[in-house]
XYZ file of C-alpha atoms in Angstrom:
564
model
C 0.000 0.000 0.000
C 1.506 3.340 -1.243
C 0.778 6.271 1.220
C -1.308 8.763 -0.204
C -0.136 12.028 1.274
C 3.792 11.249 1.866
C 4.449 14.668 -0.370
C 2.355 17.118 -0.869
C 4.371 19.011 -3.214
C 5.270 16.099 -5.177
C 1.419 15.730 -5.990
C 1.776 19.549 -7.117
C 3.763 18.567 -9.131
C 2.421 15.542 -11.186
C -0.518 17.696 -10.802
C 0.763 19.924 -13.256
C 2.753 17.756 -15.191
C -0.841 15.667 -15.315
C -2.651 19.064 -16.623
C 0.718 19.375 -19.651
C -0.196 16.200 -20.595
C -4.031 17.286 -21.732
C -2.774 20.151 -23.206
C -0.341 18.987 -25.094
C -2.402 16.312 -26.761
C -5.070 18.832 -27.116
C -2.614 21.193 -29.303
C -1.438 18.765 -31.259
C -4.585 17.253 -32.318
C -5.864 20.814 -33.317
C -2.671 21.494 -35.294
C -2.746 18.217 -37.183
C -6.343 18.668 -38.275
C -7.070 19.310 -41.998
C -9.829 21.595 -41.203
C -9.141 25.473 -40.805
C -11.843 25.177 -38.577
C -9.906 22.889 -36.225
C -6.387 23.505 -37.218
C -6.299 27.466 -36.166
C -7.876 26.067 -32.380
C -5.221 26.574 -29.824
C -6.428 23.340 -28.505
C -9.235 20.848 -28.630
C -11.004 18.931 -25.848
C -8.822 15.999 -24.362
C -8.994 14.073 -21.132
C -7.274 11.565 -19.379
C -8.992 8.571 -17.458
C -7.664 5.957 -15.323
C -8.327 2.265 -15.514
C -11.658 2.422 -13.959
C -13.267 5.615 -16.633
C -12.208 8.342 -13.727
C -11.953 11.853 -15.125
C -8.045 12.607 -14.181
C -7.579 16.027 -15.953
C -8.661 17.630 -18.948
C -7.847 20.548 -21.047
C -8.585 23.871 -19.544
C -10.465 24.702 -22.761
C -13.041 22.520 -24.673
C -15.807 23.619 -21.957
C -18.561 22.218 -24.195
C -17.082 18.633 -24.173
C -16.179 18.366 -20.712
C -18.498 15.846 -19.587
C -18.961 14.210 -23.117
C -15.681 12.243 -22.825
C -16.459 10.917 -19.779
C -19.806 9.247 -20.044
C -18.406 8.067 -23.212
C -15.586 5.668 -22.403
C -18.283 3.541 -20.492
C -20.080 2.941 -24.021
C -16.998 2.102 -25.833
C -16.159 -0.890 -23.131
C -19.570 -1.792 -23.854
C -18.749 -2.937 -27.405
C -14.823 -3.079 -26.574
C -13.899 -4.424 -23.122
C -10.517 -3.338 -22.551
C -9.592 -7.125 -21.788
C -9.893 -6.776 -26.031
C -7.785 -4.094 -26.812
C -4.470 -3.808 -27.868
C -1.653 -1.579 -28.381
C -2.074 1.207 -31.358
C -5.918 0.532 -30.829
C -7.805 3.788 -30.779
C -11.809 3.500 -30.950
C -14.092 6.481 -32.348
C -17.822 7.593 -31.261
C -20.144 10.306 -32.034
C -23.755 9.396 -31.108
C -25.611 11.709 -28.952
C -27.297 8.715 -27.024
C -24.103 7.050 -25.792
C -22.379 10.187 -24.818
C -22.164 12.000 -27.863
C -23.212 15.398 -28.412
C -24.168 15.871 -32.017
C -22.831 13.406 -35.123
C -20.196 16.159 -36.301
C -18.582 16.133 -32.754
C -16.479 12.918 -33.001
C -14.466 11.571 -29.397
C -11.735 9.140 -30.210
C -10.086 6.965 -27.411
C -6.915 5.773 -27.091
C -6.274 3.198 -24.321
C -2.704 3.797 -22.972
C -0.741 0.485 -21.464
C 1.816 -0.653 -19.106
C 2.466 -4.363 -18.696
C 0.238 -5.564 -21.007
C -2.975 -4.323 -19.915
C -4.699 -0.615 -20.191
C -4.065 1.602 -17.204
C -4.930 4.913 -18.752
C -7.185 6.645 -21.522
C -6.822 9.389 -23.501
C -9.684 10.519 -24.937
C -10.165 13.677 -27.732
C -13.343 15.732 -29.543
C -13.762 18.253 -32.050
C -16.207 18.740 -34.570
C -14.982 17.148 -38.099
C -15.706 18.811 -41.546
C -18.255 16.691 -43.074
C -20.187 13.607 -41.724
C -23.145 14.043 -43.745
C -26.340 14.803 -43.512
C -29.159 17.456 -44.448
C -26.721 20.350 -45.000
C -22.855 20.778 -45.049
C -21.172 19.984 -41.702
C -23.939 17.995 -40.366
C -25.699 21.347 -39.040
C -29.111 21.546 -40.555
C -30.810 24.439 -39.181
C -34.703 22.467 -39.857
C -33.478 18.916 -38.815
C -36.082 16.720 -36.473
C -33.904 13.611 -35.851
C -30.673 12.622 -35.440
C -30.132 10.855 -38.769
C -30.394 14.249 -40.807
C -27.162 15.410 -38.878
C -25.228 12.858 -40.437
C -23.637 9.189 -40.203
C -23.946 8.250 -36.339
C -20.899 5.900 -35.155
C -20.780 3.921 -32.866
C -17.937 2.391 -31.023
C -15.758 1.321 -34.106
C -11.799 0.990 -34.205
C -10.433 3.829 -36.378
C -7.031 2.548 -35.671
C -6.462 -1.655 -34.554
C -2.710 -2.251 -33.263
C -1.207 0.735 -34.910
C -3.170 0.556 -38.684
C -5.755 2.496 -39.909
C -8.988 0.114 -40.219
C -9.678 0.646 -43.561
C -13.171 -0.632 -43.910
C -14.412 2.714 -41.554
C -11.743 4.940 -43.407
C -13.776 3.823 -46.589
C -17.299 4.192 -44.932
C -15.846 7.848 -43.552
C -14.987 9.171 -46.894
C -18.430 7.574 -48.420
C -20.406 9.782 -46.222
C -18.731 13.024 -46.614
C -18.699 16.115 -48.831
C -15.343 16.584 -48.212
C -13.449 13.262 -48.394
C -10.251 14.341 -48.527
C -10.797 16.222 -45.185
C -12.498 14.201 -43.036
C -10.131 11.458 -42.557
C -7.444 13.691 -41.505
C -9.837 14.879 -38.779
C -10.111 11.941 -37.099
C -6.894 11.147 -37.516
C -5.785 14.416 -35.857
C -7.891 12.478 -32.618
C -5.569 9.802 -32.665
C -2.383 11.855 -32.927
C -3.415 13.572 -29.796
C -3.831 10.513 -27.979
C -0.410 8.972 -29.242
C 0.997 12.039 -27.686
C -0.565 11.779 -24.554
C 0.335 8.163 -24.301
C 4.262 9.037 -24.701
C 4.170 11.270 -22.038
C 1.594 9.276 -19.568
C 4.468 6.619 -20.223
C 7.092 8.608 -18.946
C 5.291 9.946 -15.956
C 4.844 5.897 -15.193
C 8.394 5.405 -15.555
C 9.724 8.278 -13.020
C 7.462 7.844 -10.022
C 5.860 3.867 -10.904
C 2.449 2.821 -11.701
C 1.689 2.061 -8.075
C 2.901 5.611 -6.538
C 1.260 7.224 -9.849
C -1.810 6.067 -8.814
C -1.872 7.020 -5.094
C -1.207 10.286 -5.849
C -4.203 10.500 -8.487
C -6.095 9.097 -5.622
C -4.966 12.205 -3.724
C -6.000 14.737 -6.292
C -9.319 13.098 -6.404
C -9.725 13.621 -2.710
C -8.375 17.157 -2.759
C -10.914 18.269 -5.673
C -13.477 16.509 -3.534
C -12.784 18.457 -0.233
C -12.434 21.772 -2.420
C -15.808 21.100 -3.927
C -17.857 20.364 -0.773
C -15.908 23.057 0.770
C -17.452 25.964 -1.542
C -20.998 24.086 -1.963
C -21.111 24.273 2.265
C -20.287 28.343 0.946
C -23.863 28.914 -0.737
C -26.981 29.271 1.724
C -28.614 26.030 2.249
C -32.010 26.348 0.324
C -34.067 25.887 -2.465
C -33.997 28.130 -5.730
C -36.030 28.336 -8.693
C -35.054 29.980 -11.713
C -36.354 29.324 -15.610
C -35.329 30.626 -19.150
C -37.275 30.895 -22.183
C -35.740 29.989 -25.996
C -38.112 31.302 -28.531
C -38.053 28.441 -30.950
C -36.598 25.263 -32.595
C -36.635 26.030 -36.118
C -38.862 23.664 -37.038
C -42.454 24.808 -34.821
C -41.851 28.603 -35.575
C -43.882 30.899 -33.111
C -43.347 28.099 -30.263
C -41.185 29.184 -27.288
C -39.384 26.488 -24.751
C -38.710 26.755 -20.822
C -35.968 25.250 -19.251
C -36.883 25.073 -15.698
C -34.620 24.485 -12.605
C -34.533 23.784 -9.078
C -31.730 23.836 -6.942
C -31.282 22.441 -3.765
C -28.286 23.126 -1.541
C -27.736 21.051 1.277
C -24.633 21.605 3.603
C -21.828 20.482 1.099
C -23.841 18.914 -1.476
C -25.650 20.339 -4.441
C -28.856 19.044 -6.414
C -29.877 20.542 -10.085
C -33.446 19.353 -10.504
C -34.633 20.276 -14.108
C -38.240 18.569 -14.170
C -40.812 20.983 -15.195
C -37.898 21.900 -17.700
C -40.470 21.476 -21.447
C -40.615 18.169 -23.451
C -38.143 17.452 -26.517
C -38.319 19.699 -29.204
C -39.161 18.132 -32.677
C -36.446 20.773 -34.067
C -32.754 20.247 -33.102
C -32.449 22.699 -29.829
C -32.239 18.864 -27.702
C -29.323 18.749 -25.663
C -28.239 15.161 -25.110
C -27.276 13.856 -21.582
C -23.495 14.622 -21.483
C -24.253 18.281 -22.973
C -26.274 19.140 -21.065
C -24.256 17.440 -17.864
C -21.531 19.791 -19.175
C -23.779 22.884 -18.938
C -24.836 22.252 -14.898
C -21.292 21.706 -14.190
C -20.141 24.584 -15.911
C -22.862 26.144 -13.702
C -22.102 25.646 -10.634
C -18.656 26.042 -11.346
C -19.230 29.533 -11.980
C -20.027 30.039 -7.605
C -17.200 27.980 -6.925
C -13.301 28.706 -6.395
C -11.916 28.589 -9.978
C -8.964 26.714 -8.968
C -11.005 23.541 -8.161
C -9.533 20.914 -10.434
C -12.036 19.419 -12.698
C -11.139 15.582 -12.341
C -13.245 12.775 -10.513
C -13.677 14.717 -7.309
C -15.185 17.217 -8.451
C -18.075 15.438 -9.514
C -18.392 13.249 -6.648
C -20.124 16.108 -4.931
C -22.922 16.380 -8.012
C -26.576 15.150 -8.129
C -28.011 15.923 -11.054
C -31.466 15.191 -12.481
C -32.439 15.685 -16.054
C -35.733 14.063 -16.790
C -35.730 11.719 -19.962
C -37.748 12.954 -22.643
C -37.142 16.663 -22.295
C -34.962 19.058 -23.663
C -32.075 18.571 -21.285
C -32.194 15.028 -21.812
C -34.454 13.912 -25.254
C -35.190 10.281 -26.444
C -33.736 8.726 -29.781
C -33.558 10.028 -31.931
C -34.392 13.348 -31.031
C -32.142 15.922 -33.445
C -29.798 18.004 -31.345
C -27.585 20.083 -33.105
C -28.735 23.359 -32.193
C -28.619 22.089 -28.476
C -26.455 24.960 -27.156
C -30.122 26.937 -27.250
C -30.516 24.581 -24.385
C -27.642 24.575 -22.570
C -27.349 27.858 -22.292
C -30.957 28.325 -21.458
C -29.973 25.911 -18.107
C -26.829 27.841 -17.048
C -29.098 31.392 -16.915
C -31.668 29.378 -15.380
C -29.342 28.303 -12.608
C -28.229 31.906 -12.819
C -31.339 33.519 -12.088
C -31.851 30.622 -9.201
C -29.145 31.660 -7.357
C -28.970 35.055 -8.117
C -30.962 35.496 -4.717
C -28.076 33.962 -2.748
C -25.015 35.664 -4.687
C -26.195 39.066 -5.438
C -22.372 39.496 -6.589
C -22.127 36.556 -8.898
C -25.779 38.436 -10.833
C -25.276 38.158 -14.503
C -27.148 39.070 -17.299
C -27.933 37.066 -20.624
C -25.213 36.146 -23.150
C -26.099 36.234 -26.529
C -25.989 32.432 -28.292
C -24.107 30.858 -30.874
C -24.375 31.595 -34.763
C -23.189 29.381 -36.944
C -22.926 29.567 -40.823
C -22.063 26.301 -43.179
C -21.396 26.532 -47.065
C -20.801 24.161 -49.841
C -20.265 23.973 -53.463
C -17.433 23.374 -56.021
C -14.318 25.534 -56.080
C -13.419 27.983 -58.978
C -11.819 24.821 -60.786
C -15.274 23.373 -60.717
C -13.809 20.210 -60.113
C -13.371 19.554 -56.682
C -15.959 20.427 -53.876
C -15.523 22.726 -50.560
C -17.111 22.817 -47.320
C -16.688 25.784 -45.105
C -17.968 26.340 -40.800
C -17.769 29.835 -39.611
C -19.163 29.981 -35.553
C -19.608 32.922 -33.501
C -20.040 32.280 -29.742
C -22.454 34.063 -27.740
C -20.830 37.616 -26.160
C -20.927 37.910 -22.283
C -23.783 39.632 -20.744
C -22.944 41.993 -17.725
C -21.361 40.753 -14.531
C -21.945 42.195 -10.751
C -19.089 44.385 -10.918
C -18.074 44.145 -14.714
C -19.158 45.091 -18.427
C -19.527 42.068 -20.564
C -16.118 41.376 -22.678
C -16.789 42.997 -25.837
C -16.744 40.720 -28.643
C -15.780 37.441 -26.677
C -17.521 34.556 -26.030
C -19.070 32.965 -22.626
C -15.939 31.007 -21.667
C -17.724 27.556 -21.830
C -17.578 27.804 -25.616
C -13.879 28.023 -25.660
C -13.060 31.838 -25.473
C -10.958 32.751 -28.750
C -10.256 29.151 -28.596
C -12.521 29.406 -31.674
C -11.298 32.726 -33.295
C -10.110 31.755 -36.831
C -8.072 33.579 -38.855
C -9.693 35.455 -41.876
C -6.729 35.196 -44.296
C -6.743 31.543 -44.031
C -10.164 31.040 -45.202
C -9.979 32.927 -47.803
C -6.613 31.072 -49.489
C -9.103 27.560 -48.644
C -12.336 28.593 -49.986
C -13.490 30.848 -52.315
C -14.889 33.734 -50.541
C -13.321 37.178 -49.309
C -14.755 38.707 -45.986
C -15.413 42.019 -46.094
C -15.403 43.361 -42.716
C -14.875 41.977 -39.089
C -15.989 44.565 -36.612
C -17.707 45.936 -33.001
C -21.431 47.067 -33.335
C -22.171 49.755 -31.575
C -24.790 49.980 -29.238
C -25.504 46.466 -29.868
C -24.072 45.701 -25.935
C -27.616 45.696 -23.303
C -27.218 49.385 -21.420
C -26.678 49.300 -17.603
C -24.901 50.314 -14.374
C -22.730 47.086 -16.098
C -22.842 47.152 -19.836
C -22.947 44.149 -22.044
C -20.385 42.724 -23.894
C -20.640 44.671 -27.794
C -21.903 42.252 -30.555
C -19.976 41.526 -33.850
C -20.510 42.169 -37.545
C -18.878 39.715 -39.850
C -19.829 40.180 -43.614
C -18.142 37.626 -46.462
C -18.887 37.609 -50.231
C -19.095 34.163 -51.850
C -17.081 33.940 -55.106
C -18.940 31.129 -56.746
C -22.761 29.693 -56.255
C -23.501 27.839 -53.416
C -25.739 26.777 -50.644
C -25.659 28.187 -47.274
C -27.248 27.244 -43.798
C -27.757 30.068 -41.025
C -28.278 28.698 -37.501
C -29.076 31.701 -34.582
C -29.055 29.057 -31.913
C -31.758 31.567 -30.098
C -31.430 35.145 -29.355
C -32.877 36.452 -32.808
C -35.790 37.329 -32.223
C -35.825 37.928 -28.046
C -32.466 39.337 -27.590
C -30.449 38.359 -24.487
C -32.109 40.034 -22.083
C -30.607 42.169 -19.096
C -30.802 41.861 -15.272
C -31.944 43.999 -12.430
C -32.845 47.137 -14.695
C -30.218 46.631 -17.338
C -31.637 46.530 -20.552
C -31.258 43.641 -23.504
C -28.572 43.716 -25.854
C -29.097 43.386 -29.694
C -30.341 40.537 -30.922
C -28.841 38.631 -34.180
C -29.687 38.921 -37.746
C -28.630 37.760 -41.150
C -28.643 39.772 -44.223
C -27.972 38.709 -47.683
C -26.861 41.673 -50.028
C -26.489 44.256 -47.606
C -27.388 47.598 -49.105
C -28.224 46.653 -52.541
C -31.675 46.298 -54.356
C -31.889 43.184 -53.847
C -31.110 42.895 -50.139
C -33.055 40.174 -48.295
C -32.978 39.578 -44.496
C -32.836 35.395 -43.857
C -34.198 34.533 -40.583
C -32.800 33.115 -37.830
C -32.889 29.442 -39.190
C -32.297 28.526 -42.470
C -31.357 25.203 -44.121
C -29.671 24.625 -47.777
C -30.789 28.251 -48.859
C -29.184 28.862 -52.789
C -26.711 32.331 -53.297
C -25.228 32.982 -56.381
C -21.375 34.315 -57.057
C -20.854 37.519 -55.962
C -23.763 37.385 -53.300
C -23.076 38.882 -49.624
C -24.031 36.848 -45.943
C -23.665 39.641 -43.543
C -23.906 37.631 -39.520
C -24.478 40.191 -36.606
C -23.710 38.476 -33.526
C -26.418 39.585 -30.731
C -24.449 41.598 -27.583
C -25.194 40.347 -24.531
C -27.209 42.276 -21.950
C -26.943 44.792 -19.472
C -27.017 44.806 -15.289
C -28.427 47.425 -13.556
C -30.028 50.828 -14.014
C -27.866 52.653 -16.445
C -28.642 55.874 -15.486
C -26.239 54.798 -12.320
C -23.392 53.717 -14.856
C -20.466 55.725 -14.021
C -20.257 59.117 -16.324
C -16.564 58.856 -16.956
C -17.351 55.057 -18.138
C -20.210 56.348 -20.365
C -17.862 58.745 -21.821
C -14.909 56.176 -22.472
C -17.690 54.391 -24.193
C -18.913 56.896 -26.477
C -15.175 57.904 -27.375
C -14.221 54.571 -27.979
C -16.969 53.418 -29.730
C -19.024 51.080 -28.218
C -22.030 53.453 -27.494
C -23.404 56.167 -29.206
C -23.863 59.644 -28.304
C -27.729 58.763 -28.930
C -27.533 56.226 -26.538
C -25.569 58.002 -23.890
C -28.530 60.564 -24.278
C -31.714 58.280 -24.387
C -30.116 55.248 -22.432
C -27.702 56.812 -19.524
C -28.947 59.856 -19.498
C -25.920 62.260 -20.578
C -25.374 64.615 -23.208
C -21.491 64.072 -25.049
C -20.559 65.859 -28.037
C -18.106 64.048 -30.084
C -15.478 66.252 -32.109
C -13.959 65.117 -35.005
């Protein structure tokens, strides 16, 4: 028996050197992608488990996958017992009912040995360029089942003993637009696991399996007692909170309610999301390890930051999400627009505890936007498929503006900035501008985060697909007297005769060369009255840009003149 607290600073430091490891395999997986999408990513989700499916450490980015991974590996044993693996074996997944998110969003595994039998498990997800389905990318704004979103996988060795399998490379390439993509994709998967299992080898080596694992057995412990530690912080009680999405895309003129209850109980915590509505026919589901990720993102949010995210951490969790409802939908319920969902849950819990931590009071975020195009290039000859997503800005915070033109973290921060240049040399298409709106961040005592503006001209005809996840048409709203921010819009042919505004969902819709897709991301909304906002704030606004000197006027109350 190895003593489990003989050095606390040597458990610092394979804490650390545990956390490299993620990170590592995480970069290079996003920089051996073929996808721009993928490739610019500083790094992509990846997680290491133990022998027994325990979360050990993950990448500090990747927030939408970070409970994915782990109610995956369970599903793979199902159909691969790790008694049946080998060395160089790495297994791939992507259905949304065995831990999956949405097809496009593909998890590979790679099981990591020492004496001839798998101790460890890397496992890796990003969203691939082409798996089929309705629309390019596997995004179809109108989709009503899972099928339309493109090939589902299950459990199926990409790689046996160190070769490719080349009955699924073949079945890959089959189902995709872009053949000579998505291969390279999931291959990128496996390099990040190969990477993670050099360096898991050489922690192994230096301290031995047997100390190795005692001192994982401490971190576990330690995230457990930080956990229960700030949970015992929040009031016991009950809290209710609810959020409203205004539609699938498929029932237009329907709204949803995601519905919490949260009960706190000395050091543990219960999300409770009956009364949460039933499963959407349109695609706004949110399987179970989605939404899992968006409660534990959550409560994260009330808890010290530093708390590692590893098996500990969710020892502490109860979490119900009733089957058959948004947070938790049937097969095979469509989900690719499930982050109108998810994020619905996190302002619910929000709002719930809002009543308890005045100072952790946020307002709404705006919500994902998403556009996909395909066609042929200028050659004619070969075909293109192109994914540009723009993550929700940050509402207001208790103390803070929202970030201006930055995402809520759990969508990966600039994580998922891409560079404009690069597109432009893969597909053919020239952007146009990449800017701040004005006035399109909620006014209040905190303002919200400023919305973007993102317009791109298309060089040759093809079909586009324009997802507002929600937000469009109720913008994120603000929070104890702020005001909403600016909701989202799409506009083809921006001020020309024959300009055309798309709405918020829109599947396989025809443009011709030359055409314009102009993408306003919504700003997220305001917190308090902002006639209390700070004048010399108002004024750094209007001088720098983000407000108006209308707004400062009509919306805070103060008269600025603005000199040349």
């Amino acid at each position: 028996m190895v003593d489990r607290t003989d050095d606390p600073v040597l458990v610092e430091v394979v804490r650390n050197a545990l956390a490299m490891v993620a990170e590592e395999a995480g970069i290079a997986a996003a920089r051996s992608a073929s996808s721009p999408f993928v490739s610019q990513a500083s790094a992509i989700a990846c997680a290491i488990f133990d022998a027994e499916g325990r979360l050990v450490v993950q990448t500090a980015g990747g927030m939408l996958h970070v409970s994915a991974l782990q109610v995956m590996l369970p599903e793979i044993w199902k159909s691969h017992p790790p008694e049946s693996l080998r060395e160089g074996d790495a297994i791939i997944l992507n259905d949304p009912f065995r831990g999956g998110i949405h097809p496009t969003d593909v998890g590979a595994f790679r099981p990591i040995f020492h004496d001839g039998k798998p101790v460890f498990y890397c496992g890796a997800m990003m969203i691939v360029s082409d798996l089929g389905g309705l629309s390019a990318g596997g995004l179809p704004a109108n989709a009503t089942e899972t099928f339309h979103e493109g090939i589902v996988l299950p459990p199926l060795k990409f790689f046996a003993q160190g070769a490719r399998v080349a009955e699924v490379e073949t079945l890959l390439q089959a189902n995709s637009r872009t053949p000579q993509r998505i291969v390279g994709d999931i291959e990128a998967l496996v390099i990040g696991g190969n990477i993670a299992a050099a360096r898991m080898a050489v922690l192994i080596e230096r301290y031995g399996m047997a100390r190795l694992g005692a001192i994982i057995d401490d971190l576990f412990d330690h995230a457990e007692r930080m956990t229960r530690h700030g949970i015992a912080a929040i009031p016991d009680g009950t809290y209710r909170g609810a959020y409203a999405i205004e539609e699938d895309g498929v029932e237009t003129g329907r709204d949803f309610r995601v519905e919490v209850t949260v009960t706190v109980d000395g050091d543990r915590c219960r999300f409770d999301f009956t009364g949460t509505s039933p499963q959407a026919r349109g695609a706004i589901n949110s399987s179970y390890s989605q939404s899992l990720s968006g409660a534990v993102f959550a409560l994260r949010c009330y808890l010290d930051p530093e708390i590692p995210l590893n098996e500990g951490f969710y020892r502490c969790l109860d979490i119900e999400l009733p089957v058959g409802t948004l947070v938790n939908p049937r097969h095979p319920a469509a989900c690719n627009l499930r982050m109108a969902t998810v994020q619905a849950m996190i302002d619910a819990i929000s709002r719930a505890l809002s009543g308890a931590y005045p100072d952790h009071a946020a307002a709404a975020a705006g919500l994902v936007s998403t556009v996909t195009a395909h066609g042929k290039q200028l050659d004619g000859a070969t075909s293109w498929s192109f994914l540009d997503v723009f993550f929700g800005i940050g509402g207001a915070r208790a103390g803070a503006d929202g970030a201006d033109g930055s995402p809520f973290i759990i969508y990966g921060a600039s994580n998922y900035d891409r560079n404009i240049e690069s597109y432009e040399l893969e597909f053919p298409m020239v952007y146009q501008e990449y800017r701040l709106l004005q006035d399109s961040g909620g006014p209040g005592r905190w303002r919200g985060g400023c919305g973007l503006v993102k317009t791109v001209t298309f060089e040759v005809d093809a079909e586009i697909t324009v997802r507002g996840t929600d937000r469009y048409i109720v913008p994120p709203q603000g929070a104890d007297g702020g005001m909403a921010g600016q909701p989202g819009a799409w506009m083809l042919n921006r001020g020309r005769p024959d300009e055309a505004h798309l709405p918020p969902k829109k599947t396989n819709h025809r443009i011709r060369a030359g055409d314009t897709l102009t993408m306003v991301v919504a700003g997220g909304g305001g917190l308090g009255d902002p006639r209390e906002r700070d004048r010399d704030l108002v004024r750094r606004d209007v001088e720098e840009g983000y407000v108006s000197p209308r707004s400062a006027r009509d919306d805070y109350g103060l008269d600025i003149e603005v000199t040349a």
